[in-house]
């Protein structure tokens, strides 16, 4: 530490002279063992003032603020005084530096406008980092994107002061400059993702969610789901498109046009999942007709339109809570009474201890914009119902009429079914989006529970669940086929789970529904054969399914070679006039050995049996054990050579999304809203901020150097 005194002895007298004069340090007689040291440069900016016995402070010549210097035997040093000047903490110095950041070299040393000369100590572990104006501006743009800060933050006085305190040399960019940097970062990442999407082997599935605003315009958020060549599942926001009239029946066609055109997906779309809040028969019909022109449908379009599972569950939960809204409000008021006062809470938990209620759950006031918080509030309150029942007699200030015992019984039933909804929706809250095969278990469980509950002899249970079942039946009817196909692709379940669960859901009618799934998956597999392999007709049986080469009988192979010599096996390079040695030996073996009739019998038996396709072979193989940790995508990656066509189908099916919302919006009771500030931004800026944040959180895919900065001028 650079100080004017190497050591201060307790009995050394302190002179009132300022170190700015040229007086020498204490002589060798005072400090015989210490080397004489030069004065610190800071004393050109500070004076020393004695403020009391044994106490001296350093006073800034410019802003007049005083700092600790000597107190008794303790010496504060000068590092904090240097920081006051060099880091722009002194407001007067900062203002002067902004006006003249680099004073002319002709300026005489020692005046207040000169920045102090800094002394650097050599360090082998840390290299000095040069200041980079563009890099700092780039990092501010990234900060704005990643944390949803308003781009106008660069014009906020407090932010400017904060940045100048950290680095006085930094010139904070204007709003237009930072806006251009944000859009430039978005464009660079978009090109990288476009290259990435163009290289995936299969199709892309899209979700379309509608965000609202305080104005009459909406925003269509389109998100792509796909599996890459390494069998990794990806979810990326592709476009945010302003929709001037969201109530129009054709409002979302233009948003889809923009998305399919931007990302070159006109012929690669498999499914489109919609937010149920705006999907109706007219909109669905318009979208289906629009897509049929631009995109070849799979399975006659039965998979193309789906509804958001999270929104369906959210509406069921809200309807269930609405049935008991008065009771829920009573409980909410009681919880609020306890939680908003320390005295009330203390009495409540004192009563809980006296009653020896074993609950460990904490009471909390719910957030009515998220239905899961209301569910958790009811669960906690129900466990503490005995305390609430006695609270009126224990706490005279408690004047709220508590729920009756019948009310609490109904709350228990309500929470039972809210838990089914909560568990079903929770699979969407993980940071990574689950593969499509995961959803069948939760959806079929909800369908089964509501079906059984609607026929319950308990009056309130049937009253609560009948309307819920009617609404969920529509969702189940629309999506059961794609859900079932997805779970059949899971080698742990295949058709066996469909047969088991359908028998419980449909009873005696299960056979008809099972056949629909079996026919559907075979038809879909056939379409993949036709569109991806395009093999000639001689390779197809009456069911239009391709025979596997390793399962083709020798007689059938010879017949195929005669019909299509160019399509033969590796052994067909011998001419028909000159049969191969192997065929000659076979002829010799069949003469005079008494097995000619046996060969005819085997030939007739084989020709009467249909050949197995990849799909049939897969379905007939034994189920895999239900291991706790099973990666279905990795299983298909390892088996894609064994099932070349079926694996392509599995890749597309397993990336089908069943929800349009982000994980943090799964339990929302209303659609996501764009605030007034963001809706006032240019559409390209808003899209850049939303998309770039989504892309950057997964890590940049850009192959460019991290130092490459793309800008756009506004």
XYZ file of C-alpha atoms in Angstrom:
714
model
C 0.000 0.000 0.000
C 1.464 3.393 -1.001
C 1.453 5.572 2.109
C 3.499 8.609 3.165
C 4.425 6.725 6.319
C 5.894 3.275 6.323
C 5.153 2.921 10.020
C 3.476 5.201 12.544
C 4.773 4.874 16.097
C 2.206 5.447 18.843
C 4.190 8.288 20.407
C 5.103 10.023 17.165
C 3.743 13.570 17.144
C 1.453 14.449 14.230
C 2.255 17.693 12.524
C -0.544 19.714 10.931
C 1.463 20.292 7.791
C -0.123 19.095 4.581
C 1.770 16.402 2.666
C 1.372 18.565 -0.398
C 4.246 20.707 0.730
C 7.683 19.376 0.044
C 8.493 18.486 3.600
C 10.373 15.266 4.086
C 9.090 12.195 5.828
C 10.195 11.531 9.421
C 13.990 11.258 9.510
C 16.078 8.268 10.276
C 16.322 9.209 13.918
C 12.551 8.819 14.259
C 12.371 5.634 12.181
C 15.876 4.236 12.059
C 14.957 0.874 10.447
C 12.658 2.082 7.634
C 13.509 3.229 4.123
C 12.383 6.654 3.048
C 9.462 6.371 0.582
C 8.064 8.792 -1.952
C 4.802 10.585 -1.351
C 1.639 9.151 -2.964
C 0.264 10.980 -6.001
C -3.113 11.238 -4.272
C -1.895 14.129 -2.182
C -2.234 16.311 -5.249
C -5.999 15.853 -4.767
C -6.289 15.621 -0.979
C -5.326 17.644 2.045
C -4.808 16.350 5.569
C -6.880 17.895 8.344
C -6.658 17.231 12.072
C -10.154 16.739 13.455
C -9.300 15.754 17.001
C -6.709 14.337 19.325
C -5.013 11.487 17.523
C -7.432 11.663 14.554
C -6.533 12.973 11.099
C -8.695 12.782 7.977
C -8.022 13.261 4.252
C -10.233 15.826 2.511
C -10.890 15.811 -1.270
C -9.979 19.208 -2.757
C -12.747 18.900 -5.355
C -15.872 17.566 -3.641
C -14.732 18.379 -0.041
C -15.641 14.901 1.185
C -13.412 13.624 3.997
C -12.017 10.124 4.429
C -10.341 8.211 7.235
C -6.568 8.571 7.282
C -5.009 8.314 10.780
C -6.842 7.281 13.930
C -4.591 6.802 16.911
C -2.035 4.190 15.916
C -4.003 2.998 12.880
C -3.130 4.206 9.406
C -5.888 3.877 6.748
C -3.549 4.203 3.766
C -4.345 5.791 0.405
C -5.937 3.041 -1.728
C -9.452 4.228 -0.967
C -8.385 7.780 -1.804
C -7.061 6.633 -5.189
C -10.317 4.872 -5.981
C -12.224 8.050 -5.211
C -10.371 9.832 -8.022
C -9.482 7.148 -10.585
C -12.853 5.323 -10.636
C -14.929 8.448 -11.013
C -16.516 8.233 -7.568
C -15.790 11.917 -7.004
C -18.722 13.689 -8.754
C -16.639 16.775 -9.606
C -13.823 14.691 -11.075
C -16.299 12.543 -13.016
C -17.967 15.587 -14.539
C -14.643 17.016 -15.614
C -13.505 13.695 -17.062
C -16.706 13.451 -19.120
C -16.040 16.890 -20.559
C -12.316 16.246 -21.108
C -11.625 12.530 -20.721
C -8.027 12.913 -21.799
C -6.456 16.240 -20.673
C -3.859 17.754 -22.998
C -0.336 16.688 -22.282
C 0.637 20.340 -21.926
C -1.471 20.697 -18.805
C 0.697 21.359 -15.806
C 0.835 18.501 -13.353
C -0.757 18.926 -10.029
C -3.984 20.683 -11.011
C -7.295 19.133 -10.065
C -8.377 18.285 -13.624
C -5.484 15.868 -14.108
C -6.322 12.243 -13.469
C -3.812 10.776 -11.029
C -1.065 8.636 -12.434
C -1.795 5.054 -11.476
C 0.909 2.719 -10.290
C 0.591 -0.914 -11.351
C 2.182 -3.744 -9.524
C 3.411 -6.649 -11.576
C 1.349 -9.802 -11.282
C 2.163 -13.106 -12.901
C -1.376 -14.495 -12.448
C -3.599 -11.762 -13.871
C -3.151 -10.075 -17.227
C -4.539 -6.595 -17.747
C -7.623 -6.477 -19.943
C -7.878 -3.630 -22.403
C -11.083 -1.609 -22.406
C -13.304 -2.409 -25.404
C -16.207 -0.045 -26.087
C -17.940 -2.322 -28.621
C -17.668 -5.385 -26.401
C -19.202 -3.513 -23.457
C -22.091 -2.308 -25.617
C -22.595 -5.866 -26.873
C -22.763 -7.178 -23.294
C -25.359 -4.558 -22.364
C -27.487 -5.691 -25.323
C -27.138 -9.306 -24.182
C -28.093 -8.303 -20.628
C -31.222 -6.546 -21.926
C -32.210 -9.639 -23.913
C -31.557 -12.239 -21.218
C -33.272 -10.408 -18.345
C -36.148 -8.629 -20.112
C -34.796 -5.184 -19.298
C -36.281 -2.321 -21.350
C -33.850 -1.207 -24.080
C -34.443 2.376 -22.924
C -32.490 1.510 -19.771
C -29.410 2.914 -21.524
C -31.001 6.371 -21.244
C -31.905 6.092 -17.546
C -29.740 8.539 -15.522
C -29.180 6.124 -12.627
C -27.968 3.409 -15.019
C -25.609 5.859 -16.728
C -24.180 6.913 -13.347
C -23.731 3.286 -12.334
C -21.873 2.415 -15.544
C -19.639 5.486 -15.307
C -18.776 4.527 -11.750
C -17.559 1.157 -13.010
C -15.790 2.519 -16.091
C -15.559 6.290 -16.660
C -14.248 5.752 -20.196
C -17.391 3.944 -21.347
C -19.770 5.995 -23.463
C -23.227 4.504 -22.956
C -24.912 3.784 -26.279
C -28.144 5.447 -27.331
C -31.467 3.618 -27.507
C -31.233 3.298 -31.299
C -27.724 1.863 -31.080
C -28.608 -0.687 -28.413
C -31.771 -1.591 -30.318
C -29.647 -2.261 -33.386
C -27.270 -4.427 -31.354
C -30.177 -6.498 -30.001
C -31.601 -7.056 -33.469
C -28.133 -7.811 -34.836
C -27.577 -10.466 -32.178
C -30.995 -11.953 -33.050
C -30.196 -12.064 -36.784
C -26.862 -13.799 -36.201
C -28.459 -16.468 -34.011
C -31.367 -16.847 -36.438
C -29.017 -17.673 -39.298
C -27.295 -20.287 -37.154
C -30.576 -21.918 -36.153
C -31.838 -21.771 -39.742
C -28.751 -23.710 -40.850
C -29.321 -26.152 -38.010
C -33.018 -26.718 -38.806
C -32.222 -27.172 -42.496
C -29.931 -30.057 -41.597
C -32.307 -32.114 -39.449
C -33.383 -35.377 -41.112
C -37.099 -35.343 -40.271
C -40.111 -33.101 -39.990
C -40.871 -30.186 -37.681
C -43.853 -29.761 -35.356
C -45.117 -26.269 -34.549
C -47.126 -24.771 -31.703
C -49.054 -21.525 -32.107
C -49.765 -19.563 -28.941
C -51.619 -16.251 -28.730
C -50.309 -13.529 -26.434
C -52.489 -10.524 -25.680
C -51.717 -6.851 -25.032
C -53.411 -3.771 -23.609
C -54.115 -2.724 -27.176
C -56.491 -4.580 -29.478
C -53.636 -6.394 -31.227
C -52.409 -9.874 -30.440
C -49.101 -11.646 -30.931
C -48.829 -15.118 -32.420
C -45.834 -16.957 -30.954
C -44.784 -19.908 -33.124
C -42.437 -22.502 -31.646
C -40.743 -25.351 -33.476
C -40.161 -28.836 -31.999
C -37.861 -31.278 -33.754
C -35.257 -34.008 -33.246
C -31.799 -33.626 -34.758
C -29.568 -36.263 -36.321
C -28.089 -37.091 -32.899
C -31.566 -37.768 -31.487
C -31.708 -34.672 -29.299
C -35.118 -33.054 -28.836
C -35.164 -29.291 -29.462
C -37.701 -26.581 -28.709
C -37.127 -23.121 -30.210
C -39.334 -20.062 -30.623
C -39.283 -19.344 -34.348
C -41.432 -16.246 -34.833
C -43.380 -13.617 -32.924
C -45.909 -12.132 -35.366
C -48.199 -9.199 -34.621
C -51.846 -10.066 -35.316
C -53.881 -6.848 -35.761
C -57.276 -8.617 -35.550
C -56.929 -11.779 -33.440
C -60.696 -12.385 -33.571
C -60.634 -12.867 -37.337
C -61.145 -16.398 -38.637
C -58.089 -16.080 -40.897
C -55.965 -14.065 -38.472
C -53.346 -16.768 -38.005
C -52.864 -17.797 -41.626
C -50.439 -14.929 -42.189
C -48.467 -15.849 -39.061
C -48.082 -19.394 -40.382
C -47.068 -18.074 -43.813
C -44.303 -16.030 -42.173
C -43.059 -18.976 -40.124
C -43.108 -21.597 -42.882
C -41.472 -19.187 -45.328
C -38.789 -17.899 -42.932
C -37.657 -21.376 -41.957
C -38.284 -23.191 -45.287
C -40.804 -25.598 -43.755
C -43.466 -25.516 -46.476
C -43.223 -29.283 -47.038
C -41.841 -30.381 -43.673
C -44.640 -29.673 -41.179
C -46.082 -32.693 -39.376
C -48.413 -31.239 -36.716
C -49.722 -27.874 -35.535
C -50.770 -27.473 -31.882
C -52.975 -24.497 -30.988
C -53.903 -22.581 -27.881
C -57.458 -23.735 -27.191
C -58.533 -20.227 -26.160
C -58.714 -19.126 -29.793
C -59.096 -22.399 -31.640
C -62.588 -23.097 -32.950
C -64.004 -25.087 -35.806
C -63.824 -22.158 -38.249
C -60.225 -21.296 -37.411
C -59.226 -24.963 -37.473
C -60.910 -25.432 -40.846
C -59.188 -22.384 -42.329
C -55.796 -23.479 -41.061
C -56.321 -27.029 -42.281
C -57.276 -25.821 -45.747
C -54.369 -23.404 -45.855
C -51.857 -26.054 -44.816
C -53.193 -28.656 -47.250
C -52.081 -26.454 -50.144
C -48.541 -25.988 -48.839
C -47.844 -29.210 -46.959
C -48.495 -32.916 -47.657
C -50.637 -34.250 -44.817
C -49.719 -37.420 -42.995
C -52.529 -39.814 -42.088
C -55.106 -37.742 -44.014
C -54.518 -34.774 -41.732
C -55.733 -36.548 -38.589
C -52.608 -35.365 -36.756
C -52.341 -31.821 -38.077
C -54.419 -29.829 -35.560
C -54.233 -30.304 -31.809
C -55.077 -28.327 -28.675
C -52.790 -27.204 -25.870
C -52.855 -29.778 -23.070
C -51.754 -27.242 -20.439
C -54.611 -24.877 -21.317
C -57.132 -27.716 -21.291
C -56.002 -28.801 -17.818
C -55.969 -25.187 -16.620
C -59.574 -24.690 -17.666
C -60.657 -27.918 -15.980
C -58.962 -26.801 -12.760
C -60.596 -23.375 -12.906
C -64.013 -24.947 -13.542
C -63.521 -27.269 -10.572
C -62.543 -24.366 -8.315
C -65.513 -22.388 -9.591
C -67.895 -25.036 -8.292
C -66.734 -24.234 -4.747
C -65.831 -20.577 -5.199
C -67.621 -19.368 -2.042
C -65.858 -21.957 0.106
C -62.529 -21.209 -1.542
C -62.991 -17.503 -0.770
C -63.741 -18.297 2.880
C -60.545 -20.300 3.157
C -58.559 -17.600 1.358
C -59.882 -14.942 3.775
C -58.966 -17.104 6.775
C -55.475 -17.743 5.446
C -55.043 -14.042 4.754
C -56.076 -13.238 8.331
C -53.369 -15.533 9.698
C -50.583 -14.611 7.273
C -50.900 -10.823 7.283
C -50.264 -10.345 10.997
C -47.440 -11.657 13.153
C -49.718 -11.626 16.198
C -52.454 -13.599 14.420
C -49.932 -16.102 13.087
C -48.435 -16.590 16.536
C -51.842 -17.323 18.055
C -52.704 -19.680 15.182
C -49.576 -21.788 15.664
C -49.959 -21.717 19.430
C -53.422 -23.210 18.971
C -52.004 -25.738 16.525
C -49.522 -26.893 19.173
C -52.237 -27.189 21.803
C -54.424 -29.268 19.479
C -51.377 -31.327 18.432
C -52.223 -31.108 14.742
C -49.425 -33.008 12.952
C -49.435 -31.042 9.689
C -46.064 -29.706 8.495
C -47.435 -27.644 5.625
C -47.111 -23.875 5.645
C -50.060 -21.606 5.033
C -49.667 -19.076 2.234
C -51.922 -16.748 0.271
C -52.482 -17.990 -3.267
C -51.733 -16.177 -6.503
C -55.034 -16.212 -8.375
C -53.255 -15.979 -11.732
C -51.840 -19.491 -11.139
C -54.315 -22.196 -10.180
C -51.690 -24.526 -8.680
C -51.075 -22.014 -5.862
C -54.780 -22.134 -4.976
C -54.621 -25.934 -4.961
C -51.626 -25.930 -2.588
C -53.330 -23.359 -0.348
C -56.405 -25.592 -0.069
C -54.308 -28.675 0.697
C -52.443 -26.895 3.496
C -55.630 -25.347 4.914
C -57.429 -28.704 4.844
C -54.701 -30.299 6.948
C -55.169 -27.462 9.464
C -58.971 -27.465 9.403
C -59.192 -28.326 13.128
C -57.191 -25.230 13.993
C -59.452 -23.019 11.888
C -62.519 -24.585 13.497
C -61.293 -23.603 17.004
C -59.638 -20.311 16.085
C -62.762 -18.220 16.722
C -62.873 -19.210 20.403
C -59.105 -18.871 20.876
C -58.614 -15.559 19.037
C -61.392 -13.005 19.683
C -60.217 -10.904 16.691
C -61.007 -13.725 14.264
C -64.475 -12.820 12.948
C -64.493 -14.830 9.690
C -67.031 -17.634 9.497
C -64.898 -20.762 8.956
C -65.958 -23.482 6.510
C -68.251 -26.133 7.902
C -67.263 -29.793 8.185
C -69.285 -30.526 5.038
C -67.368 -27.772 3.276
C -64.074 -29.321 4.349
C -65.240 -32.723 3.077
C -66.003 -31.199 -0.312
C -62.625 -29.444 -0.294
C -60.991 -32.829 0.205
C -62.823 -34.248 -2.834
C -61.968 -31.151 -4.843
C -58.264 -31.467 -3.982
C -58.294 -35.131 -5.010
C -59.131 -34.213 -8.595
C -57.025 -31.071 -8.601
C -54.093 -33.338 -7.778
C -54.756 -35.399 -10.926
C -54.683 -32.170 -12.927
C -51.581 -30.930 -11.111
C -49.662 -34.166 -11.722
C -50.701 -34.228 -15.370
C -49.568 -30.633 -15.973
C -46.331 -30.954 -13.981
C -44.638 -32.993 -16.715
C -44.520 -29.742 -18.711
C -42.602 -27.804 -16.074
C -39.211 -29.466 -16.530
C -36.506 -27.373 -18.248
C -36.343 -29.893 -21.105
C -39.506 -30.626 -23.066
C -40.642 -34.260 -22.646
C -40.985 -36.599 -25.656
C -44.518 -37.197 -26.915
C -44.689 -40.735 -25.510
C -44.760 -39.265 -21.982
C -48.153 -37.624 -22.375
C -50.295 -40.709 -22.956
C -49.907 -41.902 -19.378
C -51.105 -38.633 -17.830
C -53.893 -37.940 -20.320
C -55.314 -41.470 -20.171
C -55.133 -41.377 -16.374
C -57.190 -38.177 -16.249
C -59.668 -39.647 -18.739
C -60.068 -42.820 -16.678
C -60.417 -41.025 -13.336
C -63.020 -38.573 -14.648
C -64.941 -41.413 -16.309
C -65.132 -43.394 -13.085
C -65.836 -40.332 -10.907
C -68.695 -39.144 -13.104
C -70.497 -42.422 -12.329
C -69.829 -42.203 -8.581
C -72.671 -42.722 -6.151
C -71.307 -39.940 -3.960
C -73.445 -36.922 -4.970
C -70.838 -34.171 -4.784
C -68.208 -36.234 -6.638
C -70.485 -36.878 -9.606
C -71.763 -33.279 -9.507
C -68.196 -31.968 -9.628
C -66.766 -34.305 -12.267
C -69.558 -34.797 -14.826
C -69.063 -31.366 -16.459
C -65.305 -31.851 -16.335
C -65.553 -35.216 -18.103
C -67.717 -33.785 -20.866
C -65.118 -31.124 -21.617
C -62.196 -33.518 -21.382
C -63.943 -36.053 -23.633
C -63.667 -33.602 -26.514
C -59.931 -33.195 -26.004
C -59.479 -36.959 -25.679
C -61.444 -37.588 -28.861
C -59.330 -35.099 -30.805
C -55.948 -36.305 -29.659
C -56.206 -39.948 -28.537
C -54.858 -41.280 -31.860
C -51.631 -39.250 -31.860
C -51.200 -39.913 -28.127
C -51.635 -43.647 -28.680
C -49.269 -43.778 -31.666
C -46.638 -41.950 -29.619
C -46.815 -44.444 -26.742
C -46.769 -47.420 -29.141
C -43.383 -46.094 -30.291
C -42.150 -46.691 -26.720
C -40.616 -50.222 -26.680
C -41.702 -50.657 -23.044
C -45.420 -50.462 -23.911
C -46.245 -50.832 -27.637
C -49.821 -51.979 -28.346
C -50.029 -53.862 -25.051
C -50.578 -50.666 -23.065
C -53.259 -49.522 -25.518
C -55.100 -52.807 -25.125
C -54.858 -52.629 -21.339
C -55.861 -48.992 -20.834
C -58.588 -48.950 -23.496
C -60.258 -51.947 -21.896
C -60.503 -49.932 -18.667
C -61.712 -46.758 -20.359
C -64.109 -48.223 -22.951
C -65.069 -51.567 -21.449
C -66.826 -53.794 -24.002
C -66.259 -51.232 -26.781
C -62.484 -51.299 -26.363
C -61.897 -53.542 -29.402
C -63.181 -50.919 -31.836
C -60.903 -48.204 -30.390
C -57.892 -50.524 -30.296
C -58.406 -51.320 -33.987
C -58.456 -47.596 -34.808
C -55.010 -47.217 -33.249
C -53.630 -50.353 -34.899
C -54.928 -49.324 -38.328
C -53.705 -45.777 -37.818
C -50.124 -46.668 -36.978
C -49.905 -49.148 -39.864
C -51.278 -46.577 -42.299
C -48.833 -43.965 -41.041
C -45.938 -46.404 -41.377
C -47.023 -47.146 -44.929
C -46.927 -43.427 -45.770
C -43.376 -43.199 -44.472
C -42.443 -46.139 -46.671
C -43.916 -44.498 -49.736
C -42.599 -40.990 -49.099
C -39.158 -41.665 -47.663
C -38.071 -44.905 -49.289
C -40.070 -44.848 -52.549
C -39.275 -48.514 -53.194
C -40.681 -50.227 -56.329
C -43.939 -52.152 -56.164
C -42.452 -55.707 -56.418
C -41.086 -55.160 -52.893
C -44.585 -54.695 -51.483
C -47.109 -57.265 -50.370
C -50.873 -56.898 -50.449
C -50.706 -54.736 -47.321
C -48.309 -52.323 -49.097
C -45.538 -53.024 -46.623
C -41.921 -53.634 -47.581
C -40.328 -56.963 -46.845
C -37.114 -56.981 -44.894
C -34.242 -58.372 -46.962
C -33.091 -60.736 -44.260
C -36.590 -62.246 -44.032
C -37.197 -62.847 -47.773
C -37.350 -66.589 -48.643
C -34.971 -67.866 -51.295
C -37.822 -68.729 -53.682
C -39.226 -65.199 -53.376
C -35.772 -63.715 -53.976
C -35.393 -65.678 -57.224
C -38.851 -64.595 -58.388
C -38.025 -60.933 -57.678
C -34.806 -61.234 -59.633
C -36.693 -62.536 -62.639
C -39.228 -59.721 -62.476
C -36.644 -56.987 -61.796
C -33.105 -58.140 -62.538
C -31.750 -54.674 -61.636
C -33.264 -54.865 -58.144
C -31.732 -58.206 -57.193
C -29.570 -59.256 -54.294
C -25.745 -59.068 -54.332
C -25.726 -62.618 -55.819
C -27.647 -61.745 -59.006
C -24.602 -60.625 -61.033
C -24.488 -64.111 -62.650
C -26.429 -64.382 -65.890
C -29.537 -66.529 -66.162
C -27.870 -68.659 -68.841
C -24.910 -69.292 -66.523
C -26.305 -70.094 -63.084
C -24.003 -69.641 -60.141
C -22.192 -72.521 -58.486
C -24.428 -72.212 -55.450
C -27.593 -72.603 -57.490
C -26.112 -75.593 -59.345
C -25.304 -77.297 -56.061
C -28.854 -76.610 -54.849
C -30.237 -78.264 -57.996
C -28.057 -81.305 -57.489
C -29.133 -81.637 -53.879
C -32.803 -81.604 -54.849
C -32.446 -84.443 -57.367
C -32.953 -87.953 -56.122
C -32.850 -87.165 -52.387
C -36.593 -87.698 -51.819
C -37.211 -84.135 -50.476
C -38.734 -82.553 -53.566
C -42.241 -82.720 -52.132
C -40.977 -81.186 -48.886
C -39.542 -78.209 -50.808
C -42.854 -77.669 -52.571
C -44.650 -77.850 -49.233
C -42.352 -75.225 -47.644
C -42.707 -72.951 -50.675
C -46.519 -73.074 -50.540
C -46.524 -72.544 -46.763
C -44.234 -69.527 -46.991
C -46.154 -67.927 -49.871
C -49.419 -68.210 -47.941
C -48.025 -66.207 -44.975
C -47.785 -62.393 -45.163
C -44.283 -61.019 -44.827
C -43.491 -59.039 -41.697
C -42.645 -55.374 -41.994
C -40.361 -53.397 -39.701
C -43.423 -52.282 -37.763
C -44.775 -55.822 -37.359
C -41.389 -57.112 -36.268
C -41.114 -54.288 -33.722
C -44.612 -54.905 -32.341
C -44.085 -58.662 -32.049
C -40.854 -58.418 -30.107
C -40.980 -58.622 -26.319
C -41.487 -55.471 -24.286
C -38.492 -53.900 -22.629
C -38.571 -53.881 -18.813
C -39.816 -50.662 -17.237
C -36.526 -49.280 -15.970
C -36.609 -46.150 -13.851
C -34.123 -44.385 -16.089
C -35.027 -44.990 -19.716
C -34.090 -42.665 -22.560
C -36.460 -43.432 -25.405
C -34.605 -41.152 -27.818
C -31.337 -42.914 -27.112
C -33.012 -46.304 -27.629
C -34.180 -45.294 -31.096
C -30.771 -43.833 -31.885
C -29.201 -47.197 -31.125
C -31.853 -49.108 -33.120
C -32.163 -46.913 -36.208
C -30.082 -49.341 -38.275
C -32.385 -52.202 -37.302
C -35.516 -50.112 -38.026
C -34.468 -47.585 -40.706
C -37.977 -46.520 -41.731
C -39.714 -46.924 -38.393
C -37.004 -44.862 -36.688
C -37.696 -41.934 -39.039
C -41.346 -42.134 -38.137
C -40.452 -42.361 -34.431
C -38.238 -39.276 -34.687
C -41.093 -37.183 -36.057
C -43.746 -38.578 -33.713
C -41.701 -38.245 -30.517
C -41.119 -34.532 -31.160
C -44.860 -33.735 -31.352
C -45.646 -31.095 -28.684
C -48.875 -31.242 -26.702
C -48.604 -27.777 -25.159
C -48.085 -24.317 -26.588
C -46.963 -22.604 -23.373
C -43.555 -22.085 -21.803
C -42.800 -24.123 -18.638
C -43.263 -21.053 -16.424
C -46.796 -20.520 -17.795
C -48.168 -24.055 -17.430
C -50.443 -23.180 -14.476
C -51.515 -19.735 -15.687
C -55.220 -18.926 -15.535
C -54.994 -16.412 -18.380
C -53.035 -16.003 -21.571
C -49.619 -14.378 -21.499
C -49.692 -10.611 -21.900
C -47.269 -8.220 -23.590
C -46.881 -5.142 -21.403
C -47.482 -1.634 -22.718
C -43.785 -0.829 -23.040
C -42.928 -3.876 -25.121
C -45.994 -3.510 -27.329
C -44.793 0.033 -28.125
C -41.536 -1.292 -29.591
C -41.106 -1.997 -33.283
C -42.333 -5.499 -34.213
C -38.835 -6.518 -35.355
C -37.359 -5.387 -32.031
C -39.993 -7.221 -29.997
C -39.465 -10.404 -32.007
C -35.702 -10.055 -31.611
C -35.919 -9.671 -27.822
C -38.254 -12.658 -27.325
C -36.607 -15.038 -29.803
C -33.009 -14.190 -28.931
C -33.660 -14.739 -25.221
C -35.105 -18.160 -25.977
C -32.200 -19.104 -28.236
C -29.378 -17.807 -26.037
C -30.559 -19.693 -22.964
C -29.737 -22.947 -24.770
C -26.294 -21.698 -25.761
C -25.314 -20.096 -29.026
C -25.313 -22.290 -32.138
C -23.372 -19.666 -34.067
C -20.170 -20.912 -35.633
C -18.799 -17.389 -35.740
C -16.251 -16.121 -33.273
C -17.698 -14.871 -30.027
C -16.025 -11.543 -30.798
C -18.041 -11.075 -33.972
C -20.631 -8.395 -33.310
C -23.513 -7.844 -35.714
C -25.304 -4.518 -35.642
C -28.363 -3.086 -37.313
C -28.893 0.620 -37.775
C -32.245 2.208 -36.947
